[in-house]
Amino acid sequence: MTIKEKILIVEDEANISGFIAAILAANGYDTMTARTGSEAISMITSHCPDLILLDLGLPDMDGAGILQFVREWSTCPIIVVSARNHERDKVAALDAGADDYVVKPFGTSELLARIRTAIRHTRTHLPNGEIAQSGQFRARGLAIDYDKHQVLVDGENVHLTQNEYKLVSLLGKYAGRVLTYDFIIRQLWGPKAKNDNQILRVNMANIRRKIEKNPAQPEYIFTEIGVGYRMIDPD
Ligand code: CA
């Protein structure tokens, strides 16, 4: 028997939290619900959920405050579920440590896929917080060979430059998640790197020419306009 994953739903609207709880229960998860920020914090500290779904608009405090509070001591995956659809809200939540961002109204299968991705990432984390980066990443015709530092499409090496390879392998490491431009720049070029999206865009255009059949309609690496990039889920 497998142990059920416990998901905390932080949501002040009873009909929405009831709807989410029903979907999750039907898909084999245990759920708990908090309606306010203070309830959420006491549940997080006492129950250690496996994942948190976090609404940003709560009656007593902003969800961003909860995000910051949790990130001070926990790597528990957090998916922000919000009606706020502005790029700046998504970027702020992801940069504050949210693992993903789902906009209301959302599709059931989309929410479940994001949950699986976020939970899978906590499982592949090594104790020191690093993600194992050996072996291969595979998604359809795309493969990243982490040992040989190569990216292959349909079995052919596409000969990426060093920067292009670093960018693709980082996205592969966090496949299924949106990485913000700022996060990518800091990971690739260090905390003091200039926050210049232009270099990223140029690299991404070159990568797409090499790996995508139609760079204008990518099937492997997607752009979240104004936010960042997301690699397709692995097979
Ligand atoms: Ca709300």
Short mmCIF file of C-alpha atoms and ligand atoms in Angstrom, two decimals:
data_model
loop_
_atom_site.label_atom_id
_atom_site.label_comp_id
_atom_site.label_asym_id
_atom_site.label_seq_id
_atom_site.Cartn_x
_atom_site.Cartn_y
_atom_site.Cartn_z
CA MET A 1 0.00 0.00 0.00
CA THR A 2 1.29 3.44 -0.83
CA ILE A 3 1.05 6.29 1.63
CA LYS A 4 -1.25 9.03 0.39
CA GLU A 5 0.27 12.42 -0.21
CA LYS A 6 -1.20 15.13 1.97
CA ILE A 7 -2.13 18.38 0.26
CA LEU A 8 -3.02 21.57 2.09
CA ILE A 9 -5.52 23.77 0.26
CA VAL A 10 -5.27 27.40 1.36
CA GLU A 11 -8.39 29.08 -0.02
CA ASP A 12 -11.00 31.32 1.58
CA GLU A 13 -13.80 30.60 -0.88
CA ALA A 14 -15.57 27.48 0.32
CA ASN A 15 -16.93 26.47 -3.08
CA ILE A 16 -13.48 26.62 -4.68
CA SER A 17 -11.71 24.74 -1.88
CA GLY A 18 -14.52 22.16 -1.84
CA PHE A 19 -14.16 21.67 -5.58
CA ILE A 20 -10.37 21.27 -5.35
CA ALA A 21 -10.65 18.91 -2.37
CA ALA A 22 -13.11 16.70 -4.27
CA ILE A 23 -10.80 16.50 -7.32
CA LEU A 24 -7.80 15.65 -5.16
CA ALA A 25 -9.65 13.04 -3.11
CA ALA A 26 -10.89 11.40 -6.31
CA ASN A 27 -7.26 11.18 -7.45
CA GLY A 28 -5.91 9.54 -4.34
CA TYR A 29 -4.67 12.50 -2.28
CA ASP A 30 -5.41 13.34 1.34
CA THR A 31 -6.48 16.94 1.76
CA MET A 32 -6.69 19.59 4.47
CA THR A 33 -8.19 23.03 4.07
CA ALA A 34 -7.26 26.38 5.59
CA ARG A 35 -9.42 29.46 5.03
CA THR A 36 -7.15 32.13 6.43
CA GLY A 37 -3.44 32.84 6.47
CA SER A 38 -3.09 32.21 10.19
CA GLU A 39 -4.94 28.89 9.91
CA ALA A 40 -2.64 27.94 7.03
CA ILE A 41 0.51 28.73 9.01
CA SER A 42 -0.57 26.70 12.02
CA MET A 43 -1.49 23.74 9.79
CA ILE A 44 1.80 23.93 7.89
CA THR A 45 3.84 23.98 11.09
CA SER A 46 1.90 21.17 12.75
CA HIS A 47 1.12 18.83 9.82
CA CYS A 48 4.00 19.21 7.32
CA PRO A 49 1.94 18.71 4.15
CA ASP A 50 3.55 17.18 1.03
CA LEU A 51 2.33 20.08 -1.07
CA ILE A 52 0.55 23.41 -0.56
CA LEU A 53 -1.96 24.98 -2.96
CA LEU A 54 -1.95 28.66 -2.10
CA ASP A 55 -4.49 31.33 -2.94
CA LEU A 56 -2.95 34.81 -2.85
CA GLY A 57 -6.08 36.73 -1.83
CA LEU A 58 -6.84 35.71 1.76
CA PRO A 59 -8.94 37.66 4.27
CA ASP A 60 -6.28 38.16 6.95
CA MET A 61 -3.00 38.25 5.06
CA ASP A 62 -1.59 38.09 1.57
CA GLY A 63 -0.57 34.67 0.27
CA ALA A 64 2.84 36.14 -0.57
CA GLY A 65 3.44 36.52 3.18
CA ILE A 66 2.74 32.82 3.71
CA LEU A 67 5.07 31.96 0.86
CA GLN A 68 7.88 33.94 2.47
CA PHE A 69 7.19 32.48 5.90
CA VAL A 70 7.27 28.88 4.64
CA ARG A 71 10.38 29.40 2.49
CA GLU A 72 12.39 30.51 5.52
CA TRP A 73 12.46 26.94 6.83
CA SER A 74 10.86 24.52 4.38
CA THR A 75 11.25 23.31 0.78
CA CYS A 76 7.68 21.96 0.75
CA PRO A 77 6.37 22.43 -2.81
CA ILE A 78 3.99 25.36 -3.14
CA ILE A 79 1.73 25.96 -6.12
CA VAL A 80 0.10 29.37 -6.18
CA VAL A 81 -3.49 29.13 -7.42
CA SER A 82 -4.69 32.63 -8.13
CA ALA A 83 -7.06 34.70 -10.21
CA ARG A 84 -4.26 37.28 -10.57
CA ASN A 85 -3.08 36.85 -14.11
CA HIS A 86 -0.50 39.64 -14.34
CA GLU A 87 3.02 38.76 -15.35
CA ARG A 88 4.37 40.68 -12.36
CA ASP A 89 2.29 38.58 -9.93
CA LYS A 90 3.58 35.34 -11.47
CA VAL A 91 7.18 36.53 -11.46
CA ALA A 92 6.91 37.75 -7.86
CA ALA A 93 5.43 34.44 -6.65
CA LEU A 94 7.97 32.29 -8.52
CA ASP A 95 10.90 34.44 -7.41
CA ALA A 96 9.63 34.32 -3.80
CA GLY A 97 9.93 30.53 -3.95
CA ALA A 98 6.67 29.20 -5.37
CA ASP A 99 7.24 26.07 -7.43
CA ASP A 100 4.51 26.84 -9.91
CA TYR A 101 1.62 29.16 -10.65
CA VAL A 102 -1.84 28.15 -11.84
CA VAL A 103 -4.33 30.80 -12.93
CA LYS A 104 -8.02 30.53 -11.98
CA PRO A 105 -10.14 29.29 -13.58
CA PHE A 106 -8.01 26.22 -14.28
CA GLY A 107 -8.62 22.83 -15.86
CA THR A 108 -8.70 19.79 -13.59
CA SER A 109 -6.13 17.84 -15.59
CA GLU A 110 -3.83 20.86 -15.70
CA LEU A 111 -3.92 21.24 -11.92
CA LEU A 112 -3.27 17.51 -11.39
CA ALA A 113 -0.34 17.56 -13.83
CA ARG A 114 1.24 20.54 -12.05
CA ILE A 115 0.82 18.77 -8.70
CA ARG A 116 2.51 15.60 -9.99
CA THR A 117 5.38 17.66 -11.40
CA ALA A 118 5.93 19.59 -8.15
CA ILE A 119 5.86 16.43 -6.01
CA ARG A 120 8.17 14.58 -8.39
CA HIS A 121 10.72 17.37 -8.04
CA THR A 122 10.88 17.09 -4.27
CA ARG A 123 11.49 13.35 -4.65
CA THR A 124 14.41 13.82 -7.02
CA HIS A 125 16.12 16.31 -4.70
CA LEU A 126 19.20 14.90 -3.01
CA PRO A 127 19.67 15.61 0.72
CA ASN A 128 22.04 18.50 -0.01
CA GLY A 129 19.34 20.25 -2.02
CA GLU A 130 20.97 19.58 -5.39
CA ILE A 131 19.12 17.70 -8.06
CA ALA A 132 20.90 14.63 -9.40
CA GLN A 133 22.20 15.55 -12.80
CA SER A 134 23.47 12.44 -14.46
CA GLY A 135 21.89 10.05 -16.89
CA GLN A 136 19.43 11.26 -19.45
CA PHE A 137 16.40 13.48 -19.80
CA ARG A 138 13.95 12.34 -22.45
CA ALA A 139 10.82 14.00 -23.81
CA ARG A 140 9.53 12.74 -27.15
CA GLY A 141 12.38 13.18 -29.67
CA LEU A 142 14.50 15.33 -27.35
CA ALA A 143 17.21 13.88 -25.14
CA ILE A 144 19.70 15.58 -22.82
CA ASP A 145 22.73 13.44 -22.04
CA TYR A 146 23.99 14.94 -18.77
CA ASP A 147 27.12 12.78 -18.73
CA LYS A 148 28.30 13.72 -22.22
CA HIS A 149 26.90 17.28 -22.07
CA GLN A 150 25.02 16.77 -25.30
CA VAL A 151 21.52 17.48 -26.52
CA LEU A 152 20.11 15.13 -29.13
CA VAL A 153 17.06 15.41 -31.33
CA ASP A 154 15.87 12.13 -32.84
CA GLY A 155 19.21 10.62 -31.86
CA GLU A 156 21.35 13.31 -33.55
CA ASN A 157 23.67 15.61 -31.57
CA VAL A 158 22.51 19.19 -32.25
CA HIS A 159 25.87 20.75 -31.19
CA LEU A 160 24.85 23.43 -28.71
CA THR A 161 27.31 26.04 -27.48
CA GLN A 162 28.26 25.89 -23.81
CA ASN A 163 25.74 28.59 -22.83
CA GLU A 164 22.99 26.98 -24.87
CA TYR A 165 23.68 23.62 -23.25
CA LYS A 166 23.63 25.16 -19.75
CA LEU A 167 20.26 26.74 -20.46
CA VAL A 168 18.70 23.56 -21.87
CA SER A 169 20.05 21.36 -19.08
CA LEU A 170 18.77 23.78 -16.41
CA LEU A 171 15.29 23.73 -17.95
CA GLY A 172 15.51 19.93 -18.18
CA LYS A 173 16.38 19.73 -14.49
CA TYR A 174 13.18 21.60 -13.63
CA ALA A 175 11.09 20.21 -16.49
CA GLY A 176 7.41 21.02 -16.27
CA ARG A 177 8.03 24.16 -14.20
CA VAL A 178 8.24 27.77 -15.30
CA LEU A 179 11.64 29.22 -14.51
CA THR A 180 11.70 33.02 -14.37
CA TYR A 181 14.23 34.97 -16.44
CA ASP A 182 15.81 36.25 -13.26
CA PHE A 183 16.17 32.74 -11.78
CA ILE A 184 17.74 31.42 -14.99
CA ILE A 185 20.23 34.29 -15.20
CA ARG A 186 21.29 33.83 -11.58
CA GLN A 187 21.66 30.06 -12.02
CA LEU A 188 23.69 30.32 -15.21
CA TRP A 189 25.85 33.35 -14.56
CA GLY A 190 25.82 33.82 -10.79
CA PRO A 191 24.05 36.14 -8.34
CA LYS A 192 25.83 39.26 -9.60
CA ALA A 193 24.98 38.74 -13.28
CA LYS A 194 23.26 41.62 -15.00
CA ASN A 195 19.52 41.06 -15.25
CA ASP A 196 19.49 41.23 -19.03
CA ASN A 197 16.86 39.12 -20.74
CA GLN A 198 18.28 39.96 -24.16
CA ILE A 199 21.17 37.48 -23.80
CA LEU A 200 18.67 34.80 -22.80
CA ARG A 201 16.43 35.57 -25.76
CA VAL A 202 19.32 35.34 -28.21
CA ASN A 203 20.43 32.01 -26.74
CA MET A 204 16.87 30.69 -26.78
CA ALA A 205 16.37 31.70 -30.43
CA ASN A 206 19.55 29.78 -31.35
CA ILE A 207 18.49 26.76 -29.29
CA ARG A 208 15.09 26.70 -30.94
CA ARG A 209 16.63 26.83 -34.41
CA LYS A 210 18.64 23.73 -33.46
CA ILE A 211 16.04 21.65 -31.61
CA GLU A 212 12.57 22.65 -32.79
CA LYS A 213 11.03 21.64 -36.11
CA ASN A 214 9.24 24.99 -36.18
CA PRO A 215 10.93 27.52 -33.86
CA ALA A 216 7.81 29.73 -33.99
CA GLN A 217 5.69 26.91 -32.56
CA PRO A 218 7.99 25.15 -30.13
CA GLU A 219 7.14 21.67 -28.90
CA TYR A 220 9.93 21.31 -26.30
CA ILE A 221 10.64 24.65 -24.63
CA PHE A 222 7.73 27.06 -24.13
CA THR A 223 7.78 30.79 -23.44
CA GLU A 224 5.58 32.22 -20.71
CA ILE A 225 5.54 35.75 -22.02
CA GLY A 226 6.98 38.21 -19.53
CA VAL A 227 7.69 35.44 -17.01
CA GLY A 228 10.18 32.86 -18.28
CA TYR A 229 10.57 29.45 -19.93
CA ARG A 230 9.20 25.99 -19.31
CA MET A 231 10.55 22.65 -20.57
CA ILE A 232 8.02 20.01 -21.57
CA ASP A 233 7.44 17.21 -19.01
CA PRO A 234 9.69 14.20 -19.49
CA ASP A 235 8.24 10.98 -20.95
CA CA B 1 -9.33 34.29 -2.28
#
